[in-house]
Amino acid sequence: MYHLSRFSLARAVPRAARSVTTSSPAPPSQPAALKLKSGQVFEGRSFGAPRSVFGETVFTTSITSYTESLTDPSYTGQILAFTQPLMGNYGVPDNRVPGSAREHPMDVDVGCFLESKGVQATGVVVSELCERFSHFQAYESLASWCARYNVPGIQGVDTRALTTLLRNQGSTLGAILVGEDRHRTIDPSEFIDPMAENLIDRVSTKTIYTLHPVGGAEAARAHIALSDFGSKANILRSLLRLGVSVTVLPWTADFNAIRDQFDGLFLSNGPGSPDSIPSAIESVRRTINEWDRPIFGICMGHQIIGRAAGLRAYRMKFGNRGHNQPVLALSSGGMRVEAGRVYITSQNHGYALAYEESGPDAWPKDWQPWFVNANDWSIEGIVRTGGLDTHAPVWGVQFHPEHAGGPEDTNPLFDDYVEQVVRYKEMRSGNAPFLAHTQASAVQAHL
């Protein structure tokens, strides 16, 4: 959620030339219905774009930060239901302005104020829509914002009943039908599962571009490549705040052909199944096996690392979506992580990596689970444990350390990753064999 930070309101006012607003135009509300493929119907009234859509119906337990959730590319193809009863009370900021809600002194313009340039969810479901909003950074209402991006919503839904249903039967294909369209009978063939598509190709950048930290390229401590599977903007901000340059690559880019230009590789979040992009899995497998520089993955990036290491990914019953997911650290992973501690995390995923003790999907040699979910015991992190004398460390986490929105418990993982990238860069310019062995031993000692 964008918020009034430690900076005074007086300082915030000049940036808020977007004056305090209490309402903004939106299309007239119409009768609407949310229909699930399993047969249940929830009636309500429309907001946003007056059109009908199909998608996978999922829920999030996030209490705030609906603006960040709806701009998260990982929600592509999904009809997102909020369990928090009231939505829209603080409106939507002007997403075109530079900077971020945190007003961090090391922020640079990453192209948007929120997590991407537009609303990414296919549809929105709320219990009660607040049509008169109030916030010093507010620019427009949730309804008018959704309408601008042609995204329909439905209000007046019993989201408690809907969430209970989705938890019991799992995430379910559904449709928001607006106006007279709500009366029609849907043919089962119309419910197309978006998770069967390559959603990553929809949201990944189509061009390569580079962002530099405050001070420009000359001030950068290192240069990191980010494979974009649908990256949240706050991942870029988190890296840039630590003084590194970031080059963003399309998911189709041949990283191994250009890898020696970079000091580290970061694999972003993204929508859908990791098995929708087998070529990326093969590319990352080669990078892990051959490259000598640190690699880190978040969410989809974590799953890609796991698949490249030989793990199986499976579709969860209803996934983990919200800003209150507890994860248990099994080891330090060579970072400032306290083994045995529970961290509260922000999450948005419908797939997870499988843990098998034997058989064809047995846990691979030289890897170990790093975090597990304290609610359902699904794998929340992996770390490379072997071969560190000749290969650089690799980490993956299912949750979002950049936390937009959500708790900041695991934000230091970015600091630790960047420190490792800088350290390995220094090794290559110094006594590399001795330093690499020393560093590998230090990492291994903390696992």
Tab-separated table of C-alpha atoms in Angstrom:
chain	number	residue	atom	x	y	z
A	1	MET	CA	0.000	0.000	0.000
A	2	TYR	CA	1.253	3.477	-0.758
A	3	HIS	CA	1.282	5.394	2.485
A	4	LEU	CA	2.382	8.468	4.442
A	5	SER	CA	5.943	7.528	5.315
A	6	ARG	CA	8.238	8.962	7.967
A	7	PHE	CA	8.480	12.048	5.762
A	8	SER	CA	6.140	14.853	6.786
A	9	LEU	CA	2.915	15.626	4.994
A	10	ALA	CA	4.391	19.018	4.189
A	11	ARG	CA	7.129	17.343	2.197
A	12	ALA	CA	4.652	15.064	0.479
A	13	VAL	CA	2.325	17.845	-0.683
A	14	PRO	CA	4.562	19.160	-3.517
A	15	ARG	CA	4.680	15.652	-5.023
A	16	ALA	CA	0.942	15.449	-4.596
A	17	ALA	CA	0.132	18.091	-7.126
A	18	ARG	CA	-2.436	15.338	-7.689
A	19	SER	CA	-4.764	17.061	-5.271
A	20	VAL	CA	-6.845	15.258	-2.680
A	21	THR	CA	-9.787	13.752	-4.552
A	22	THR	CA	-12.978	12.269	-3.205
A	23	SER	CA	-14.513	10.868	-6.378
A	24	SER	CA	-13.768	10.311	-10.045
A	25	PRO	CA	-15.926	9.331	-13.018
A	26	ALA	CA	-16.546	5.636	-13.657
A	27	PRO	CA	-18.967	3.744	-15.923
A	28	PRO	CA	-22.449	3.257	-14.439
A	29	SER	CA	-22.839	0.093	-12.364
A	30	GLN	CA	-24.959	-2.724	-13.808
A	31	PRO	CA	-26.273	-6.002	-12.455
A	32	ALA	CA	-23.541	-8.653	-12.743
A	33	ALA	CA	-22.785	-12.236	-11.768
A	34	LEU	CA	-19.725	-14.317	-10.962
A	35	LYS	CA	-20.316	-17.817	-12.348
A	36	LEU	CA	-17.983	-20.721	-11.556
A	37	LYS	CA	-17.450	-23.740	-13.772
A	38	SER	CA	-18.396	-25.890	-10.773
A	39	GLY	CA	-21.913	-24.411	-10.964
A	40	GLN	CA	-22.056	-21.805	-8.176
A	41	VAL	CA	-23.320	-18.295	-8.959
A	42	PHE	CA	-22.658	-15.093	-6.976
A	43	GLU	CA	-24.766	-12.084	-7.927
A	44	GLY	CA	-23.755	-8.451	-7.476
A	45	ARG	CA	-23.175	-5.232	-9.365
A	46	SER	CA	-20.438	-4.334	-11.796
A	47	PHE	CA	-17.688	-1.736	-11.536
A	48	GLY	CA	-14.822	-0.943	-13.850
A	49	ALA	CA	-15.150	-2.003	-17.481
A	50	PRO	CA	-18.728	-3.021	-18.455
A	51	ARG	CA	-17.739	-6.284	-20.138
A	52	SER	CA	-17.655	-10.023	-19.437
A	53	VAL	CA	-14.444	-12.042	-18.921
A	54	PHE	CA	-13.264	-15.584	-18.150
A	55	GLY	CA	-10.341	-16.620	-15.943
A	56	GLU	CA	-9.132	-18.660	-12.985
A	57	THR	CA	-10.871	-17.516	-9.791
A	58	VAL	CA	-8.428	-17.150	-6.883
A	59	PHE	CA	-8.394	-15.272	-3.579
A	60	THR	CA	-5.885	-13.174	-1.673
A	61	THR	CA	-5.865	-12.562	2.081
A	62	SER	CA	-4.117	-9.192	1.684
A	63	ILE	CA	-5.718	-6.527	3.857
A	64	THR	CA	-4.125	-3.548	2.100
A	65	SER	CA	-2.163	-2.895	-1.108
A	66	TYR	CA	-4.889	-3.709	-3.622
A	67	THR	CA	-3.133	-1.348	-6.032
A	68	GLU	CA	0.122	-3.336	-5.831
A	69	SER	CA	-1.714	-6.668	-6.079
A	70	LEU	CA	-3.686	-5.677	-9.166
A	71	THR	CA	-0.548	-4.427	-10.951
A	72	ASP	CA	1.409	-7.613	-10.165
A	73	PRO	CA	1.959	-9.446	-13.497
A	74	SER	CA	1.707	-12.774	-11.639
A	75	TYR	CA	-2.101	-12.261	-11.530
A	76	THR	CA	-2.374	-12.348	-15.334
A	77	GLY	CA	-5.278	-14.553	-16.409
A	78	GLN	CA	-6.881	-14.576	-12.962
A	79	ILE	CA	-10.100	-13.238	-11.476
A	80	LEU	CA	-8.870	-11.956	-8.125
A	81	ALA	CA	-11.156	-12.011	-5.076
A	82	PHE	CA	-10.176	-9.964	-2.013
A	83	THR	CA	-11.065	-11.400	1.386
A	84	GLN	CA	-10.784	-7.939	2.991
A	85	PRO	CA	-14.399	-6.660	2.929
A	86	LEU	CA	-13.792	-2.995	1.967
A	87	MET	CA	-11.778	-2.171	-1.150
A	88	GLY	CA	-10.994	1.152	-2.799
A	89	ASN	CA	-11.067	3.379	0.281
A	90	TYR	CA	-7.713	5.049	-0.452
A	91	GLY	CA	-8.115	5.213	-4.218
A	92	VAL	CA	-5.304	4.756	-6.742
A	93	PRO	CA	-2.174	6.917	-7.175
A	94	ASP	CA	-0.954	8.375	-10.451
A	95	ASN	CA	1.017	5.408	-11.772
A	96	ARG	CA	2.878	7.555	-14.294
A	97	VAL	CA	4.921	9.550	-11.780
A	98	PRO	CA	8.539	8.526	-11.042
A	99	GLY	CA	9.728	7.249	-7.689
A	100	SER	CA	7.837	4.998	-5.300
A	101	ALA	CA	5.497	5.089	-2.326
A	102	ARG	CA	8.470	4.692	0.044
A	103	GLU	CA	10.137	7.884	-1.236
A	104	HIS	CA	13.486	6.159	-0.842
A	105	PRO	CA	16.475	8.476	-1.460
A	106	MET	CA	18.045	5.902	-3.797
A	107	ASP	CA	14.957	5.466	-5.986
A	108	VAL	CA	15.245	5.998	-9.726
A	109	ASP	CA	12.448	5.952	-12.283
A	110	VAL	CA	11.637	2.341	-13.226
A	111	GLY	CA	8.703	3.293	-15.450
A	112	CYS	CA	5.809	3.180	-12.972
A	113	PHE	CA	4.815	4.103	-9.421
A	114	LEU	CA	3.166	0.730	-8.689
A	115	GLU	CA	4.280	-2.781	-9.762
A	116	SER	CA	3.683	-2.457	-13.514
A	117	LYS	CA	2.156	0.045	-15.914
A	118	GLY	CA	-1.389	-1.314	-15.826
A	119	VAL	CA	-3.944	-3.567	-14.150
A	120	GLN	CA	-2.811	-7.144	-14.743
A	121	ALA	CA	-5.650	-9.195	-13.219
A	122	THR	CA	-8.394	-10.292	-15.618
A	123	GLY	CA	-11.186	-9.384	-13.199
A	124	VAL	CA	-11.771	-8.192	-9.619
A	125	VAL	CA	-14.205	-9.455	-6.954
A	126	VAL	CA	-14.958	-7.483	-3.784
A	127	SER	CA	-17.510	-7.524	-1.022
A	128	GLU	CA	-17.920	-3.748	-0.753
A	129	LEU	CA	-16.510	-1.114	-3.097
A	130	CYS	CA	-15.710	2.280	-1.587
A	131	GLU	CA	-16.689	4.822	-4.219
A	132	ARG	CA	-15.549	7.903	-2.251
A	133	PHE	CA	-11.860	7.537	-1.497
A	134	SER	CA	-9.433	9.718	0.424
A	135	HIS	CA	-5.631	9.748	0.336
A	136	PHE	CA	-3.085	12.513	-0.224
A	137	GLN	CA	-1.609	10.634	-3.191
A	138	ALA	CA	-4.935	9.504	-4.664
A	139	TYR	CA	-5.497	10.252	-8.336
A	140	GLU	CA	-8.630	8.252	-9.212
A	141	SER	CA	-11.036	5.648	-7.898
A	142	LEU	CA	-10.572	1.898	-8.102
A	143	ALA	CA	-13.623	1.712	-10.406
A	144	SER	CA	-12.380	4.334	-12.884
A	145	TRP	CA	-8.869	2.827	-12.847
A	146	CYS	CA	-10.166	-0.637	-13.718
A	147	ALA	CA	-12.338	0.889	-16.446
A	148	ARG	CA	-9.324	2.639	-18.013
A	149	TYR	CA	-7.579	-0.723	-18.337
A	150	ASN	CA	-10.730	-2.500	-19.574
A	151	VAL	CA	-10.869	-4.733	-16.490
A	152	PRO	CA	-14.314	-5.578	-15.047
A	153	GLY	CA	-15.121	-5.988	-11.373
A	154	ILE	CA	-18.080	-7.208	-9.364
A	155	GLN	CA	-19.092	-5.898	-5.928
A	156	GLY	CA	-21.654	-7.122	-3.434
A	157	VAL	CA	-20.289	-10.686	-3.429
A	158	ASP	CA	-20.150	-12.703	-0.208
A	159	THR	CA	-16.384	-13.129	-0.410
A	160	ARG	CA	-16.344	-15.182	2.818
A	161	ALA	CA	-18.522	-17.820	1.172
A	162	LEU	CA	-16.524	-17.604	-2.063
A	163	THR	CA	-13.199	-18.016	-0.253
A	164	THR	CA	-14.493	-20.992	1.745
A	165	LEU	CA	-15.647	-22.565	-1.505
A	166	LEU	CA	-12.297	-22.005	-3.230
A	167	ARG	CA	-10.391	-23.393	-0.252
A	168	ASN	CA	-12.558	-26.520	-0.226
A	169	GLN	CA	-12.642	-27.280	-3.944
A	170	GLY	CA	-9.528	-25.409	-5.053
A	171	SER	CA	-9.020	-22.488	-7.417
A	172	THR	CA	-11.837	-22.711	-9.965
A	173	LEU	CA	-12.392	-21.428	-13.489
A	174	GLY	CA	-14.988	-18.676	-13.541
A	175	ALA	CA	-16.518	-15.757	-15.395
A	176	ILE	CA	-17.693	-12.249	-14.529
A	177	LEU	CA	-20.803	-11.580	-16.635
A	178	VAL	CA	-22.099	-7.998	-16.849
A	179	GLY	CA	-25.543	-6.694	-17.766
A	180	GLU	CA	-27.866	-8.902	-19.774
A	181	ASP	CA	-24.975	-11.282	-20.355
A	182	ARG	CA	-25.372	-12.472	-16.748
A	183	HIS	CA	-28.507	-14.426	-17.688
A	184	ARG	CA	-26.926	-16.631	-20.314
A	185	THR	CA	-25.926	-20.243	-19.793
A	186	ILE	CA	-22.189	-20.733	-20.238
A	187	ASP	CA	-20.997	-23.659	-22.316
A	188	PRO	CA	-18.297	-25.594	-20.378
A	189	SER	CA	-15.915	-25.183	-23.329
A	190	GLU	CA	-15.825	-21.426	-22.689
A	191	PHE	CA	-13.986	-21.962	-19.410
A	192	ILE	CA	-10.417	-22.056	-20.760
A	193	ASP	CA	-7.708	-22.584	-18.155
A	194	PRO	CA	-5.197	-19.703	-18.475
A	195	MET	CA	-2.594	-21.771	-16.598
A	196	ALA	CA	-2.366	-24.020	-19.677
A	197	GLU	CA	-1.063	-21.048	-21.682
A	198	ASN	CA	2.338	-19.382	-21.782
A	199	LEU	CA	1.285	-16.352	-19.735
A	200	ILE	CA	4.907	-15.332	-19.237
A	201	ASP	CA	5.167	-14.438	-22.911
A	202	ARG	CA	2.319	-11.940	-22.427
A	203	VAL	CA	3.987	-9.984	-19.633
A	204	SER	CA	7.750	-10.286	-20.183
A	205	THR	CA	9.552	-7.321	-21.694
A	206	LYS	CA	9.987	-7.524	-25.462
A	207	THR	CA	13.164	-5.434	-25.502
A	208	ILE	CA	16.393	-5.378	-23.506
A	209	TYR	CA	16.926	-2.280	-21.388
A	210	THR	CA	19.291	-1.171	-18.616
A	211	LEU	CA	18.636	0.878	-15.478
A	212	HIS	CA	21.409	2.489	-13.463
A	213	PRO	CA	21.421	3.474	-9.771
A	214	VAL	CA	21.663	7.000	-8.421
A	215	GLY	CA	24.953	8.365	-9.761
A	216	GLY	CA	24.691	6.504	-13.062
A	217	ALA	CA	26.685	3.617	-14.511
A	218	GLU	CA	29.937	4.984	-13.071
A	219	ALA	CA	28.558	4.666	-9.533
A	220	ALA	CA	27.346	1.082	-9.946
A	221	ARG	CA	28.945	-1.502	-7.653
A	222	ALA	CA	28.104	-4.349	-10.060
A	223	HIS	CA	25.971	-5.176	-13.091
A	224	ILE	CA	23.139	-7.713	-12.685
A	225	ALA	CA	21.034	-9.326	-15.419
A	226	LEU	CA	17.350	-9.800	-14.598
A	227	SER	CA	15.432	-12.444	-16.554
A	228	ASP	CA	11.935	-11.005	-16.790
A	229	PHE	CA	9.189	-13.609	-16.401
A	230	GLY	CA	6.733	-10.884	-15.312
A	231	SER	CA	8.784	-8.895	-12.832
A	232	LYS	CA	7.293	-6.623	-10.193
A	233	ALA	CA	8.778	-3.138	-10.326
A	234	ASN	CA	9.795	-3.278	-6.688
A	235	ILE	CA	12.312	-6.019	-7.496
A	236	LEU	CA	14.070	-3.512	-9.749
A	237	ARG	CA	13.819	-0.807	-7.090
A	238	SER	CA	15.235	-3.121	-4.416
A	239	LEU	CA	18.293	-3.914	-6.544
A	240	LEU	CA	18.864	-0.347	-7.733
A	241	ARG	CA	18.678	0.991	-4.159
A	242	LEU	CA	21.706	-1.178	-3.390
A	243	GLY	CA	23.800	0.583	-6.004
A	244	VAL	CA	23.884	-1.901	-8.876
A	245	SER	CA	22.991	-1.533	-12.542
A	246	VAL	CA	20.269	-3.880	-13.817
A	247	THR	CA	19.775	-5.058	-17.393
A	248	VAL	CA	16.297	-6.502	-17.951
A	249	LEU	CA	16.115	-9.368	-20.451
A	250	PRO	CA	13.107	-10.943	-22.198
A	251	TRP	CA	12.426	-14.508	-21.039
A	252	THR	CA	13.435	-15.679	-24.533
A	253	ALA	CA	16.891	-14.077	-24.402
A	254	ASP	CA	19.892	-16.395	-24.762
A	255	PHE	CA	21.518	-15.428	-21.482
A	256	ASN	CA	24.418	-17.857	-21.854
A	257	ALA	CA	25.553	-16.072	-25.013
A	258	ILE	CA	26.006	-12.801	-23.093
A	259	ARG	CA	26.437	-13.943	-19.482
A	260	ASP	CA	30.044	-12.857	-19.038
A	261	GLN	CA	28.952	-9.211	-19.382
A	262	PHE	CA	27.234	-9.520	-15.985
A	263	ASP	CA	28.235	-10.085	-12.375
A	264	GLY	CA	25.066	-11.900	-11.307
A	265	LEU	CA	21.745	-13.262	-12.545
A	266	PHE	CA	18.337	-12.558	-11.005
A	267	LEU	CA	15.240	-14.541	-12.037
A	268	SER	CA	11.954	-12.693	-11.467
A	269	ASN	CA	8.423	-13.676	-10.526
A	270	GLY	CA	5.793	-14.345	-13.181
A	271	PRO	CA	2.400	-15.925	-13.923
A	272	GLY	CA	1.385	-19.489	-14.754
A	273	SER	CA	3.355	-22.714	-14.728
A	274	PRO	CA	7.149	-23.028	-14.961
A	275	ASP	CA	6.607	-25.927	-17.352
A	276	SER	CA	5.133	-23.483	-19.897
A	277	ILE	CA	8.679	-22.304	-20.737
A	278	PRO	CA	10.892	-25.418	-21.032
A	279	SER	CA	13.526	-23.512	-23.035
A	280	ALA	CA	14.106	-21.176	-20.086
A	281	ILE	CA	14.537	-24.167	-17.759
A	282	GLU	CA	17.195	-25.618	-20.044
A	283	SER	CA	18.984	-22.274	-20.305
A	284	VAL	CA	19.057	-21.834	-16.515
A	285	ARG	CA	20.242	-25.437	-16.065
A	286	ARG	CA	23.247	-24.676	-18.288
A	287	THR	CA	23.926	-21.413	-16.423
A	288	ILE	CA	23.830	-23.157	-13.036
A	289	ASN	CA	26.173	-25.908	-14.231
A	290	GLU	CA	28.690	-23.692	-16.008
A	291	TRP	CA	28.664	-20.157	-14.616
A	292	ASP	CA	30.802	-18.865	-11.764
A	293	ARG	CA	28.598	-16.006	-10.479
A	294	PRO	CA	25.719	-15.785	-7.960
A	295	ILE	CA	22.132	-16.540	-9.025
A	296	PHE	CA	18.936	-15.663	-7.163
A	297	GLY	CA	15.298	-16.387	-8.041
A	298	ILE	CA	11.940	-15.200	-6.687
A	299	CYS	CA	8.595	-16.993	-7.114
A	300	MET	CA	8.588	-18.137	-10.782
A	301	GLY	CA	12.369	-17.653	-10.787
A	302	HIS	CA	12.584	-19.970	-7.762
A	303	GLN	CA	10.525	-22.602	-9.584
A	304	ILE	CA	12.672	-22.292	-12.723
A	305	ILE	CA	15.803	-22.871	-10.617
A	306	GLY	CA	14.155	-25.895	-8.985
A	307	ARG	CA	13.096	-27.392	-12.317
A	308	ALA	CA	16.605	-26.768	-13.691
A	309	ALA	CA	18.062	-28.616	-10.676
A	310	GLY	CA	15.802	-31.605	-11.356
A	311	LEU	CA	12.815	-30.957	-9.086
A	312	ARG	CA	9.182	-31.396	-10.081
A	313	ALA	CA	6.658	-28.545	-9.926
A	314	TYR	CA	3.004	-29.211	-9.108
A	315	ARG	CA	-0.180	-27.157	-9.130
A	316	MET	CA	-1.409	-26.352	-5.630
A	317	LYS	CA	-5.044	-26.724	-4.578
A	318	PHE	CA	-5.633	-23.004	-4.073
A	319	GLY	CA	-2.138	-21.545	-3.846
A	320	ASN	CA	-0.726	-19.054	-1.364
A	321	ARG	CA	-1.708	-15.440	-1.989
A	322	GLY	CA	-1.463	-12.722	0.632
A	323	HIS	CA	0.900	-10.685	2.779
A	324	ASN	CA	0.763	-12.864	5.882
A	325	GLN	CA	2.304	-16.210	4.900
A	326	PRO	CA	4.630	-17.702	7.579
A	327	VAL	CA	7.763	-19.523	6.404
A	328	LEU	CA	10.185	-21.505	8.562
A	329	ALA	CA	13.907	-21.170	7.830
A	330	LEU	CA	15.635	-24.576	7.820
A	331	SER	CA	19.137	-23.092	7.502
A	332	SER	CA	20.888	-19.779	7.024
A	333	GLY	CA	21.659	-20.531	3.387
A	334	GLY	CA	24.870	-18.544	3.758
A	335	MET	CA	22.851	-15.367	4.335
A	336	ARG	CA	21.595	-13.407	7.328
A	337	VAL	CA	18.796	-15.888	7.894
A	338	GLU	CA	18.246	-17.398	11.328
A	339	ALA	CA	17.641	-21.147	11.143
A	340	GLY	CA	14.535	-22.110	13.091
A	341	ARG	CA	12.962	-18.664	12.847
A	342	VAL	CA	9.547	-18.056	11.256
A	343	TYR	CA	9.412	-15.113	8.832
A	344	ILE	CA	6.181	-13.474	7.671
A	345	THR	CA	6.153	-13.054	3.905
A	346	SER	CA	4.222	-11.734	0.916
A	347	GLN	CA	3.243	-14.406	-1.628
A	348	ASN	CA	1.350	-14.943	-4.870
A	349	HIS	CA	1.687	-18.362	-6.493
A	350	GLY	CA	-0.365	-21.356	-7.577
A	351	TYR	CA	2.547	-23.768	-8.198
A	352	ALA	CA	5.200	-25.147	-5.849
A	353	LEU	CA	8.247	-27.442	-5.957
A	354	ALA	CA	7.698	-31.028	-4.833
A	355	TYR	CA	9.755	-32.691	-2.125
A	356	GLU	CA	10.358	-36.424	-2.604
A	357	GLU	CA	12.778	-38.501	-0.528
A	358	SER	CA	13.103	-41.259	-3.145
A	359	GLY	CA	12.050	-42.164	-6.649
A	360	PRO	CA	12.418	-40.231	-9.913
A	361	ASP	CA	11.569	-36.936	-8.192
A	362	ALA	CA	13.936	-37.424	-5.250
A	363	TRP	CA	15.649	-34.294	-3.968
A	364	PRO	CA	18.771	-33.694	-6.117
A	365	LYS	CA	22.295	-33.977	-4.804
A	366	ASP	CA	24.011	-30.708	-3.817
A	367	TRP	CA	20.688	-28.947	-3.051
A	368	GLN	CA	18.554	-28.622	0.053
A	369	PRO	CA	15.256	-27.013	1.097
A	370	TRP	CA	15.887	-23.591	2.587
A	371	PHE	CA	12.406	-22.512	3.770
A	372	VAL	CA	9.092	-24.328	4.199
A	373	ASN	CA	5.610	-22.897	4.633
A	374	ALA	CA	4.473	-23.146	8.255
A	375	ASN	CA	0.838	-23.614	7.174
A	376	ASP	CA	1.013	-26.309	4.494
A	377	TRP	CA	4.731	-27.335	4.607
A	378	SER	CA	5.233	-26.612	0.924
A	379	ILE	CA	8.766	-25.771	-0.205
A	380	GLU	CA	9.408	-22.023	0.108
A	381	GLY	CA	13.115	-21.870	-0.698
A	382	ILE	CA	16.021	-23.873	-2.093
A	383	VAL	CA	19.780	-23.385	-1.918
A	384	ARG	CA	22.755	-25.025	-3.593
A	385	THR	CA	24.862	-26.796	-0.964
A	386	GLY	CA	27.484	-28.662	-2.991
A	387	GLY	CA	30.099	-27.883	-5.601
A	388	LEU	CA	30.714	-24.411	-4.217
A	389	ASP	CA	34.480	-24.726	-4.643
A	390	THR	CA	33.980	-24.510	-8.408
A	391	HIS	CA	30.494	-23.001	-8.743
A	392	ALA	CA	28.903	-19.873	-7.306
A	393	PRO	CA	25.988	-20.041	-4.838
A	394	VAL	CA	22.385	-20.282	-6.065
A	395	TRP	CA	19.301	-19.380	-4.025
A	396	GLY	CA	15.588	-19.395	-4.725
A	397	VAL	CA	12.627	-18.280	-2.610
A	398	GLN	CA	8.935	-18.781	-3.337
A	399	PHE	CA	7.936	-15.633	-1.443
A	400	HIS	CA	8.572	-11.951	-2.271
A	401	PRO	CA	11.382	-10.364	-0.200
A	402	GLU	CA	10.711	-7.034	-1.936
A	403	HIS	CA	7.354	-7.101	-0.073
A	404	ALA	CA	5.291	-4.656	-2.170
A	405	GLY	CA	2.953	-4.890	-0.393
A	406	GLY	CA	3.576	-6.839	2.745
A	407	PRO	CA	6.028	-7.312	5.632
A	408	GLU	CA	9.729	-6.491	5.370
A	409	ASP	CA	11.025	-9.532	7.303
A	410	THR	CA	13.015	-10.974	4.406
A	411	ASN	CA	14.054	-7.779	2.616
A	412	PRO	CA	17.708	-8.264	3.764
A	413	LEU	CA	17.971	-11.156	1.280
A	414	PHE	CA	18.482	-8.503	-1.398
A	415	ASP	CA	21.352	-6.954	0.587
A	416	ASP	CA	22.987	-10.355	1.060
A	417	TYR	CA	22.611	-11.325	-2.604
A	418	VAL	CA	24.100	-8.054	-3.846
A	419	GLU	CA	26.974	-8.363	-1.352
A	420	GLN	CA	27.730	-11.831	-2.736
A	421	VAL	CA	27.618	-10.494	-6.304
A	422	VAL	CA	30.067	-7.719	-5.415
A	423	ARG	CA	32.302	-10.163	-3.524
A	424	TYR	CA	32.501	-12.568	-6.452
A	425	LYS	CA	33.238	-9.648	-8.764
A	426	GLU	CA	36.158	-8.687	-6.532
A	427	MET	CA	37.372	-12.303	-6.518
A	428	ARG	CA	37.635	-12.328	-10.286
A	429	SER	CA	39.908	-9.302	-10.159
A	430	GLY	CA	42.064	-10.701	-7.345
A	431	ASN	CA	43.353	-14.054	-6.096
A	432	ALA	CA	40.318	-15.874	-7.481
A	433	PRO	CA	41.118	-19.559	-6.705
A	434	PHE	CA	42.031	-18.952	-3.039
A	435	LEU	CA	39.253	-16.421	-2.427
A	436	ALA	CA	36.659	-18.595	-4.156
A	437	HIS	CA	37.578	-21.578	-1.984
A	438	THR	CA	37.475	-19.419	1.144
A	439	GLN	CA	34.085	-17.975	0.223
A	440	ALA	CA	32.652	-21.395	-0.664
A	441	SER	CA	33.791	-22.763	2.684
A	442	ALA	CA	32.161	-19.835	4.489
A	443	VAL	CA	28.862	-20.377	2.690
A	444	GLN	CA	28.944	-24.123	3.305
A	445	ALA	CA	29.604	-23.549	7.024
A	446	HIS	CA	26.381	-21.579	7.371
A	447	LEU	CA	24.093	-24.070	5.628
